[in-house]
Each structure stands twice: as C-alpha cells, then as structure tokens.
Coordinates of C-alpha atoms in Angstrom, one line a residue:
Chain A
X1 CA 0.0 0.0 0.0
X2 CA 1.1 3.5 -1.0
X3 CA 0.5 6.3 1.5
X4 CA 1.3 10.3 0.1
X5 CA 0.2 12.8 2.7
X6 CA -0.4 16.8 1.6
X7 CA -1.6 19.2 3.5
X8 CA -2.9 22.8 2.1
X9 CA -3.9 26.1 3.6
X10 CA -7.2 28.0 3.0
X11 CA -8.0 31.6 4.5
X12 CA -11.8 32.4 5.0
X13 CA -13.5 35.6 5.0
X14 CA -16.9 35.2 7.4
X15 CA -17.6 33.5 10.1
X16 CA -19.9 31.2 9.1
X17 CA -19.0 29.9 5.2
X18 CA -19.0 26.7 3.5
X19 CA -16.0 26.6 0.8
X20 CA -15.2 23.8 -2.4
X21 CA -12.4 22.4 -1.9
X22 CA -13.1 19.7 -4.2
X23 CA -10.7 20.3 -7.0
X24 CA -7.6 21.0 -4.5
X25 CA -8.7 17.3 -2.9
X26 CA -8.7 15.6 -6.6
X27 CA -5.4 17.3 -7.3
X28 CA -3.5 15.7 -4.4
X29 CA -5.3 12.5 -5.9
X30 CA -4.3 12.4 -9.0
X31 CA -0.7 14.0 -7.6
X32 CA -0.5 10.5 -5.6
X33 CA 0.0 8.0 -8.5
X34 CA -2.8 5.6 -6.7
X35 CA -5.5 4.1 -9.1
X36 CA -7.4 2.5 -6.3
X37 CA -8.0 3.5 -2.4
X38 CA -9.3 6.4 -0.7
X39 CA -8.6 9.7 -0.1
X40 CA -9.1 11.2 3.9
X41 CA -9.7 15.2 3.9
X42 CA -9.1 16.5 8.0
X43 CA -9.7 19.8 9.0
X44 CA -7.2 20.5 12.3
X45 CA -9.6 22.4 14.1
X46 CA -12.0 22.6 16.5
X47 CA -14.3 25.6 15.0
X48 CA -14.5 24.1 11.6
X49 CA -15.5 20.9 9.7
X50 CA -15.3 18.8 6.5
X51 CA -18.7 18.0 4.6
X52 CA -19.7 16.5 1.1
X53 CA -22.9 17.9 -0.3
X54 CA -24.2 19.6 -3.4
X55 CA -22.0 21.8 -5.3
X56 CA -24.3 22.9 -8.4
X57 CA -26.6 25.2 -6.9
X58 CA -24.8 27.9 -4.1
X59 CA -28.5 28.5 -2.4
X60 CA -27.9 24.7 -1.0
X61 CA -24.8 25.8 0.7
X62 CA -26.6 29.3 2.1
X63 CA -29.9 27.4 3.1
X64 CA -27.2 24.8 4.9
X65 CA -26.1 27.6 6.9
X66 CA -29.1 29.0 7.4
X67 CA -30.2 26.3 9.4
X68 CA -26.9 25.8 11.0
X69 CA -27.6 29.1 12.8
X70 CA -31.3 28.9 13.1
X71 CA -31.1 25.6 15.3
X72 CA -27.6 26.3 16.9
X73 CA -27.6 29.9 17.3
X74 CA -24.1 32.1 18.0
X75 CA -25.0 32.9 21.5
X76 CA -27.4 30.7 24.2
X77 CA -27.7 31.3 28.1
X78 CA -25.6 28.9 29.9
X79 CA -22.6 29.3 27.9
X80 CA -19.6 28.9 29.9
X81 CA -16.5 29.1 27.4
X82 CA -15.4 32.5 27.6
X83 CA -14.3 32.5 23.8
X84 CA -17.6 33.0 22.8
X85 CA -17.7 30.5 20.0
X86 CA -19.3 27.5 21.8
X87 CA -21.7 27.3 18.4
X88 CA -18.4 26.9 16.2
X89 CA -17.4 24.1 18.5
X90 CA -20.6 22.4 18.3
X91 CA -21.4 22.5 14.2
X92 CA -17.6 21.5 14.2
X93 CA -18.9 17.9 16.3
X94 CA -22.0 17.8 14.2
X95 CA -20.3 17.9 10.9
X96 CA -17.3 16.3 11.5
X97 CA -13.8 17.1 11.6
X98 CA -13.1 14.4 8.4
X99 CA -14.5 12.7 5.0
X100 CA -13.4 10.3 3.4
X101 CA -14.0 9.7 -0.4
X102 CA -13.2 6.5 -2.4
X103 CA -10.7 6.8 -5.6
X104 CA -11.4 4.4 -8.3
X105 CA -9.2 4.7 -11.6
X106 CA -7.4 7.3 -10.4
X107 CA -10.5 9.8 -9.4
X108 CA -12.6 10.4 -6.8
X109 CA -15.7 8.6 -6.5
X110 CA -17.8 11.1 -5.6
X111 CA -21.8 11.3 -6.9
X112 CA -23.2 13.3 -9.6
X113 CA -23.7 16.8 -7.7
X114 CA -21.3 15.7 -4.7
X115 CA -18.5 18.8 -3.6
X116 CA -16.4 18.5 -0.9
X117 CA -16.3 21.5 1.5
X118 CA -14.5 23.0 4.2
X119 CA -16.3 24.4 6.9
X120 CA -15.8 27.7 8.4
X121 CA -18.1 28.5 11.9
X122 CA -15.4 31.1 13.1
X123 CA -13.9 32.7 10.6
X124 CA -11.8 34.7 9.2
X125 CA -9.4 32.8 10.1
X126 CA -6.1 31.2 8.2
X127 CA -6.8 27.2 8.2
X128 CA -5.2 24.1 7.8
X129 CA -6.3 20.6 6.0
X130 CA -4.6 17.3 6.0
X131 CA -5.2 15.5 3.0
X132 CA -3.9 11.6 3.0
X133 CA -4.1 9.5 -0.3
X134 CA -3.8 5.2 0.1
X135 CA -4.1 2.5 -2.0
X136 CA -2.6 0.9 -4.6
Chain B
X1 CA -3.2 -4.9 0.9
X2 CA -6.5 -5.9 -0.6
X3 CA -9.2 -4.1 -2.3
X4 CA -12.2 -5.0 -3.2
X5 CA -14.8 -2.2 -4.9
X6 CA -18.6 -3.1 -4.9
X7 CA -21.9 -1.1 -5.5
X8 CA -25.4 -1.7 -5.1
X9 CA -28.7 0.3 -5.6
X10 CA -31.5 1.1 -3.3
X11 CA -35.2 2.1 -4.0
X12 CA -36.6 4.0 -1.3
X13 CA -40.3 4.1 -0.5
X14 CA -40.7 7.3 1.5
X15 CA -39.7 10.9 1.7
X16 CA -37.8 10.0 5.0
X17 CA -36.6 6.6 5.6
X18 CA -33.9 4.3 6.7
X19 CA -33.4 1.1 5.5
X20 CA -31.3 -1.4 7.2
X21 CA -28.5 -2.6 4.7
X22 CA -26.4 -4.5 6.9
X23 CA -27.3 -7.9 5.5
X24 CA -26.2 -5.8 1.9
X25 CA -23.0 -5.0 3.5
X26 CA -22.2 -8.1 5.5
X27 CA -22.2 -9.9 1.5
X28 CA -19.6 -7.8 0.2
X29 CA -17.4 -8.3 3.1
X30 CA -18.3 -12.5 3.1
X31 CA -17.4 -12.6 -0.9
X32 CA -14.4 -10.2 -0.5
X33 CA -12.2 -13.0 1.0
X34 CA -10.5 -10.4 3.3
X35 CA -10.0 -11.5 7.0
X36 CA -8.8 -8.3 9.2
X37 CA -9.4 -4.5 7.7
X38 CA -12.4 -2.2 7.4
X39 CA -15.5 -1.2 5.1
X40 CA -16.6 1.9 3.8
X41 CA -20.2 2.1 3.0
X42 CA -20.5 5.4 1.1
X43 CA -23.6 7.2 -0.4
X44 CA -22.9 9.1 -3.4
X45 CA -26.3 11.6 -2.9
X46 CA -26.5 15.0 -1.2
X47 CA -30.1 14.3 0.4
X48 CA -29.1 10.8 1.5
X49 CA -27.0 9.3 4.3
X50 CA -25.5 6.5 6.0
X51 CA -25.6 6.1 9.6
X52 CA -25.2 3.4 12.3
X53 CA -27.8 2.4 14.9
X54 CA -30.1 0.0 16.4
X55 CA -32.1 -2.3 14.2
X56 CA -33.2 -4.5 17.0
X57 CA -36.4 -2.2 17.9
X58 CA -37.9 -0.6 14.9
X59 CA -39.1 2.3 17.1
X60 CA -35.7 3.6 17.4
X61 CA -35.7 4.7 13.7
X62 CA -38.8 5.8 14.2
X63 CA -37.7 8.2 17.2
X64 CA -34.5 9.5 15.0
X65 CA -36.6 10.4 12.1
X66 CA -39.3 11.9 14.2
X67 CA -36.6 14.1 15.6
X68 CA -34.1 15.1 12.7
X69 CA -38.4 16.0 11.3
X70 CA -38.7 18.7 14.2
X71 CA -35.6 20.1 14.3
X72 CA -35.0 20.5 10.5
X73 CA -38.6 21.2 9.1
X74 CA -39.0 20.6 5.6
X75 CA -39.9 23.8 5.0
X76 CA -38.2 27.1 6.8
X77 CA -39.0 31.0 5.8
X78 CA -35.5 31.9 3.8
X79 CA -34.5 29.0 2.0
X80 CA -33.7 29.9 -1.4
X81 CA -32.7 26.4 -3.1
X82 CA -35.6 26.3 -5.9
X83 CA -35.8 21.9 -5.4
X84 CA -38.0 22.3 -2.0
X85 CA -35.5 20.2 -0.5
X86 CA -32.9 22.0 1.3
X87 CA -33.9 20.1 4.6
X88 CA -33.0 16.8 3.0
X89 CA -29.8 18.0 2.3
X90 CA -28.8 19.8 5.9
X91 CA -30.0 16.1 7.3
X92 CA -27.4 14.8 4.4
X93 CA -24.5 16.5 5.9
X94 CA -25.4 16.2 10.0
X95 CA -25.5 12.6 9.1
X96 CA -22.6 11.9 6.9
X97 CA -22.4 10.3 3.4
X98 CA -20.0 7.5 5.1
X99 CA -19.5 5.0 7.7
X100 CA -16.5 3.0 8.2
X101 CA -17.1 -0.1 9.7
X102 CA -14.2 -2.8 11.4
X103 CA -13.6 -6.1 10.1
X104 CA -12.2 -9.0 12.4
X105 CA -12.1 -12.8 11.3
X106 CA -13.6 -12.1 7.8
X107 CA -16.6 -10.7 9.7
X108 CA -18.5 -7.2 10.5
X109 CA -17.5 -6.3 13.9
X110 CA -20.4 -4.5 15.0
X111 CA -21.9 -3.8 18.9
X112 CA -24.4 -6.1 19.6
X113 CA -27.3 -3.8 18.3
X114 CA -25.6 -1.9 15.9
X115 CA -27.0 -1.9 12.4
X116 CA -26.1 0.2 9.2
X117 CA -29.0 1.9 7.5
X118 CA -29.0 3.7 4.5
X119 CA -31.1 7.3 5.3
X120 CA -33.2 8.6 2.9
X121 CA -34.3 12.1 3.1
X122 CA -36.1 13.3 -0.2
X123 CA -37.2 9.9 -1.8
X124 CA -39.0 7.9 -3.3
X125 CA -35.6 7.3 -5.3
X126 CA -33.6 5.4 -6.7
X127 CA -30.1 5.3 -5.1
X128 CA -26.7 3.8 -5.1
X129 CA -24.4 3.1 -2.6
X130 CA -20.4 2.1 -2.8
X131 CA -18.7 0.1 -0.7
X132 CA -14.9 -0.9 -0.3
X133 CA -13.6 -3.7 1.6
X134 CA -9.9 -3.2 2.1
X135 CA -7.8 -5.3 4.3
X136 CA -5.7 -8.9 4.1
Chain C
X1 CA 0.3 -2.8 5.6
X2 CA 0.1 -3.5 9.1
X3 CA -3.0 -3.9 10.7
X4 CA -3.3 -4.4 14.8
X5 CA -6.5 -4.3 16.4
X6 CA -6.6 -3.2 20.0
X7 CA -10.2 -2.7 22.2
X8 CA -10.7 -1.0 25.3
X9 CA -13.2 -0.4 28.2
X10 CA -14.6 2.7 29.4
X11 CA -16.9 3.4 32.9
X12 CA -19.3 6.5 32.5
X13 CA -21.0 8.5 34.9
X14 CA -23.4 10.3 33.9
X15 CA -26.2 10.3 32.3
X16 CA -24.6 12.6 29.8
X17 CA -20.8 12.7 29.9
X18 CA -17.7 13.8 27.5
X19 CA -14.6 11.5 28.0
X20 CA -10.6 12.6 26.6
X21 CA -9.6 9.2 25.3
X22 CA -7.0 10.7 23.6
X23 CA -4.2 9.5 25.7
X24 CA -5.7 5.7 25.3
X25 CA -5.4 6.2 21.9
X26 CA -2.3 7.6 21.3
X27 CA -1.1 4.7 23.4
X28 CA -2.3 2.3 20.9
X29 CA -0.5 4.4 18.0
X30 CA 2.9 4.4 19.5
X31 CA 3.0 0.8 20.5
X32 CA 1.7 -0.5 17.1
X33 CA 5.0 0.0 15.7
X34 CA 3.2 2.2 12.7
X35 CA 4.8 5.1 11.1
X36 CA 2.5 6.0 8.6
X37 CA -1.4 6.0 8.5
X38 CA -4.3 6.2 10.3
X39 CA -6.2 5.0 13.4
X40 CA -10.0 4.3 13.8
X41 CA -11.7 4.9 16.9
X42 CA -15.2 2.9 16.5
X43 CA -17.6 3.3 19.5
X44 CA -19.6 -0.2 19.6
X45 CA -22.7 1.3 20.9
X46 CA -25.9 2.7 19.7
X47 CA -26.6 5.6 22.4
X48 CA -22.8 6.5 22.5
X49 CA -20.4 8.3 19.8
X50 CA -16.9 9.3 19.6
X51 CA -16.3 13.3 18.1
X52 CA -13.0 15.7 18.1
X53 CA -13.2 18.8 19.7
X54 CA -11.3 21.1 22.1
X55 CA -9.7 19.4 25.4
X56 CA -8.1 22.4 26.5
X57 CA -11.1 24.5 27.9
X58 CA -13.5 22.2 29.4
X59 CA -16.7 24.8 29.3
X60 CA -16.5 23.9 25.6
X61 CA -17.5 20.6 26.5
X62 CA -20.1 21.5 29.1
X63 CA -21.6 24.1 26.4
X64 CA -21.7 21.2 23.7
X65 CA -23.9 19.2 26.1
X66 CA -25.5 21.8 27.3
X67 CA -26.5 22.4 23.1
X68 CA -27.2 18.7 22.6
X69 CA -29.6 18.7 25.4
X70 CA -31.0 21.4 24.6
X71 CA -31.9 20.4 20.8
X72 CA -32.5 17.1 21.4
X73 CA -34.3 17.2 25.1
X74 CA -34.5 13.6 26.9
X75 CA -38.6 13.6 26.2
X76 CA -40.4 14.5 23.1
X77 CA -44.0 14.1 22.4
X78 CA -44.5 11.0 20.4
X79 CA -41.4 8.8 20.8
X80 CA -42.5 5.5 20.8
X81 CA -39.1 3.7 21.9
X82 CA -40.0 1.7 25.7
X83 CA -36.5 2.4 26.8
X84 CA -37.0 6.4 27.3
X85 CA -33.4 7.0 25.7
X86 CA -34.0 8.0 21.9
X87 CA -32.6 11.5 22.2
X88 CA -29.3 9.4 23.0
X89 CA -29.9 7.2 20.0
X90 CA -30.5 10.4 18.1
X91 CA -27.3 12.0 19.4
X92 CA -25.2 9.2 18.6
X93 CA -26.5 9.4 15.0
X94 CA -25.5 12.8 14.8
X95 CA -22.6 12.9 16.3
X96 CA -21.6 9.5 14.6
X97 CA -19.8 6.4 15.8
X98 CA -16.3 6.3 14.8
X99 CA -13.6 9.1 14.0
X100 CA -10.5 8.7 11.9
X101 CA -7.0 10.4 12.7
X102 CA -4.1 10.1 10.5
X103 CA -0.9 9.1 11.7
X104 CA 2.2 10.8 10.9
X105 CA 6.2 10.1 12.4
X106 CA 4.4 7.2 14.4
X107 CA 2.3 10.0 16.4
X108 CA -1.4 10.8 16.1
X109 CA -1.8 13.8 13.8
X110 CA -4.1 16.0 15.8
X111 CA -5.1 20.2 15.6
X112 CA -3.4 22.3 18.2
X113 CA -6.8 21.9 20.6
X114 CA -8.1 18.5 19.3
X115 CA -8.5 15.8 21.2
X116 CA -10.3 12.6 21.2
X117 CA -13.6 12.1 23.4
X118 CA -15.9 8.9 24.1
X119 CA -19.1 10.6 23.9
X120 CA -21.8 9.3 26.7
X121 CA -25.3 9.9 26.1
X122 CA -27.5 7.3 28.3
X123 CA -25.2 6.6 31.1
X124 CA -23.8 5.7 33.2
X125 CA -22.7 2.5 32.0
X126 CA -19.4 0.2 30.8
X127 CA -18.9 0.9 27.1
X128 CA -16.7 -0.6 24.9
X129 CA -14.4 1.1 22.3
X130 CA -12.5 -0.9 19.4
X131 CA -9.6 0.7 17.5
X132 CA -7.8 -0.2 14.7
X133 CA -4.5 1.2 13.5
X134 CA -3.2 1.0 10.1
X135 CA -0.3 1.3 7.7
X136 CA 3.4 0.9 7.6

C-alpha cells in the first residue's frame, strides 16, 4: 500500500462559510499516482468541519447555513466558554472534523452533484487541512 | 493490501426513511475474502445518508426520524434552493455520506445492536451506494 | 500494511458525559510499531459516539452538552421507543460512531486543541471502544 500525505492552507472571510475544496482534494489525488484506495480530507480544528454535499446550486450551501444558525444559534444562556464560540465548537462535532472519499481509476468517487467543503463557523481565520491518499 | 470495490442500488419508499442494509454489507465483506481490515459504505447523494444504529427495535428509527423532522422542518421561511428540499440536504451532511465499519475474522464487527441503515431524506428514489472492503 | 486491532473499556458517569480518550489512543498508535497512517476509533454502541473537539477549555464541553440537550431534550412528544433514551440514540447518530486520525512520524496527527472524546449519552454505563490502526 502507498500512502502520500499533503496538507494545504485555505484563509476564510466570514464567520460562518461553506467553501469547495473539491478540486484541491482531486489534485492531491491524481498528484498521488494511486489508481485505487481512498482519499481522507481533515480539517485540524476545533471551529470548523469537512462536509460532502451539493456543489451545483450555491443556495444549498446558504440554506445549509441558514439552518446551521437557526437551530444552533451564536449565543445561548448557559454558555460557559469565555471565547464565545461554543456554536463553532458544536457545528464542528455535528459535521465532523473528516471525510473520506473512495478513488477508483485514479479519481474520486464522488456522486453526480457531490463537492467536498471546508467548513468555516469562526472565521476569518487562516486554516489548515490534512489531505492523505492510500491505496494501490 | 487488498481491495475490493462493490456497489449496489437502493429504492426507497418514502420521503424519509432508513433502510437497514447491513445484511447488503455483510455480503460484500463475506465474498471479499478479506479477513482483518475495514468497510466503507459510502452514499454518493447529497439528500441521502449512511448512519449506524439499532435495528433490534424498529421504534428507534422511528424516534431519529421523528426528531431530525422537528428540528430540521421541511420547509423554513428563507431557504432559497428552488428543489423544496434543502432540509433533506442539511439532514445529508449532519448525518454523513459515510461509515467505516471494522472487520475482524472475515466478519463485520459491530456492537451487539448496531445496524447500518441507508437514510433517505427526499425519496421515493432510486439510489446507489459504494462500498470498499480493504484489508488482508 | 500493518493492521493491529486493539479494544478498550470505558466506565461513565453520567447520564450525559464527554470522555478525553486521547491518551488511550495515542497509546495504541505508539505501540503499534506504525509510522505511517491512520487510526480508527469505533464506538460499539448505539446511544454512545466518539467526536474531536477542544480538550483544552472544558466549558467547551459542558456548552456542547448543554447544546445537545438542549436540541434534542430527553422527552419529546410522540417517541414510541420503551427504553425512554431515543434522544441518546439520536445524538449518537448525529454525532456519529467512529472518528479517523491520521498518523504521521508514528504520532497521532491531531489540531493544536483537538483531542479525542468517548461521547456518553445514556449513562452511566461500561462501554466498549474498538480501534484499529493501520499502515506501515
């Protein structure tokens, strides 16, 4: 089994914003040389997340965050963590810190309208992704 | 290292439903000949999921789907996405498209109640799910 | 590859209770002799989860409970499960049962704050937590 690791950088601009990052994920695939395996996209924080949804249509992404913020608001009495971003730190454990997409000749395996997105919940803010490519 | 790519499609009966696809999985790992490694049971949709849960007591399912119902309406004032569906596709990403699932002695190794269920959120569809076996 | 398989126990509680199992799983990186790729941390229960998030500040944790409960309350109108725990079987599918870190210079690749947490939602009970490491 091959194993390549990349890791890549992304800055936001708001603090709540959903961003493709599906191309820069297929790159490190097809970078890797492996025709068959899987590909793991990490975000290494605790305010953000990883997500696959639909990447056609930008009102899916706004009506995603919508909710987001509807049903975990940015501020709720009993909040203890003095940072004030206890809503980042929950969408971050709702979403998911990681995804993980299959490669099959050489691609990703995603669906039809499938992107893969990093997650911002307390931005702007530089971030950082660990991208790891196995298989054969 | 081994690995072993296999699909399979789904029809769904309901607008919001989970179907229990453990048996589906269980095959692929059984034919796959591999003896210690791990599944990924992925859905390629963004209004679809896969979870893990219990599939001894039906009225479990019927509790999760009653709830994800409440919290994420089908429809909610601001939504922009023309499909009438963007609740389907917040469920998609709380959920996750993936589950990765252990394999000991050529065999599943679920808890004791766990079951994997695909989660259908804007059906009746039709829908395909991928799944890799990889191990040795 | 290298696979090794290593499970361990875990006492809860509470009723609802955050657990760092980071350390536990670090300690089944470093003696797996891997250099390179990733660990799986698979909770084998269906009103449990694992997630990532801050272990620094512990009010992050407290205010991520306090959330949970607070969305998904113990008792809803119209669950029909007889066990009176659904909102921890609904948690557990949100949150989701497994987490994957990557491995890197035979350490767990973690964030700054992130660390690892067994994620009790019907407790208190003894739970049981399998984890796989993988690679070379």
């Amino acid at each position: 089994m091959k194993i390549v690791q990349t890791d890549f950088s992304i800055s936001t601009k708001k603090r709540n914003q959903l961003i493709d990052i599906t191309s820069k994920v297929g790159l490190s695939v097809s970078q890797s040389g492996i025709t068959d395996g899987d590909v793991i996209v990490y975000c290494s924080h605790t305010t953000a997340a990883i997500t696959i949804n639909e990447n056609a249509d930008p009102s899916v992404i706004h009506d995603i965050l919508l909710t987001l913020e509807e049903v975990i608001p940015h501020h709720r009495p009993g909040y203890q963590h003095y940072e004030g971003n206890s809503d980042a730190h929950c969408k971050s454990s709702l979403l998911g810190c990681s995804e993980q997409i299959l490669i099959r000749d050489k691609s990703l395996q995603l669906g039809t309208w499938q992107g893969i997105f990093f997650c911002e919940f307390d931005g702007p803010r530089s971030r950082k992704v660990f991208v790891q490519v196995r298989g054969e």
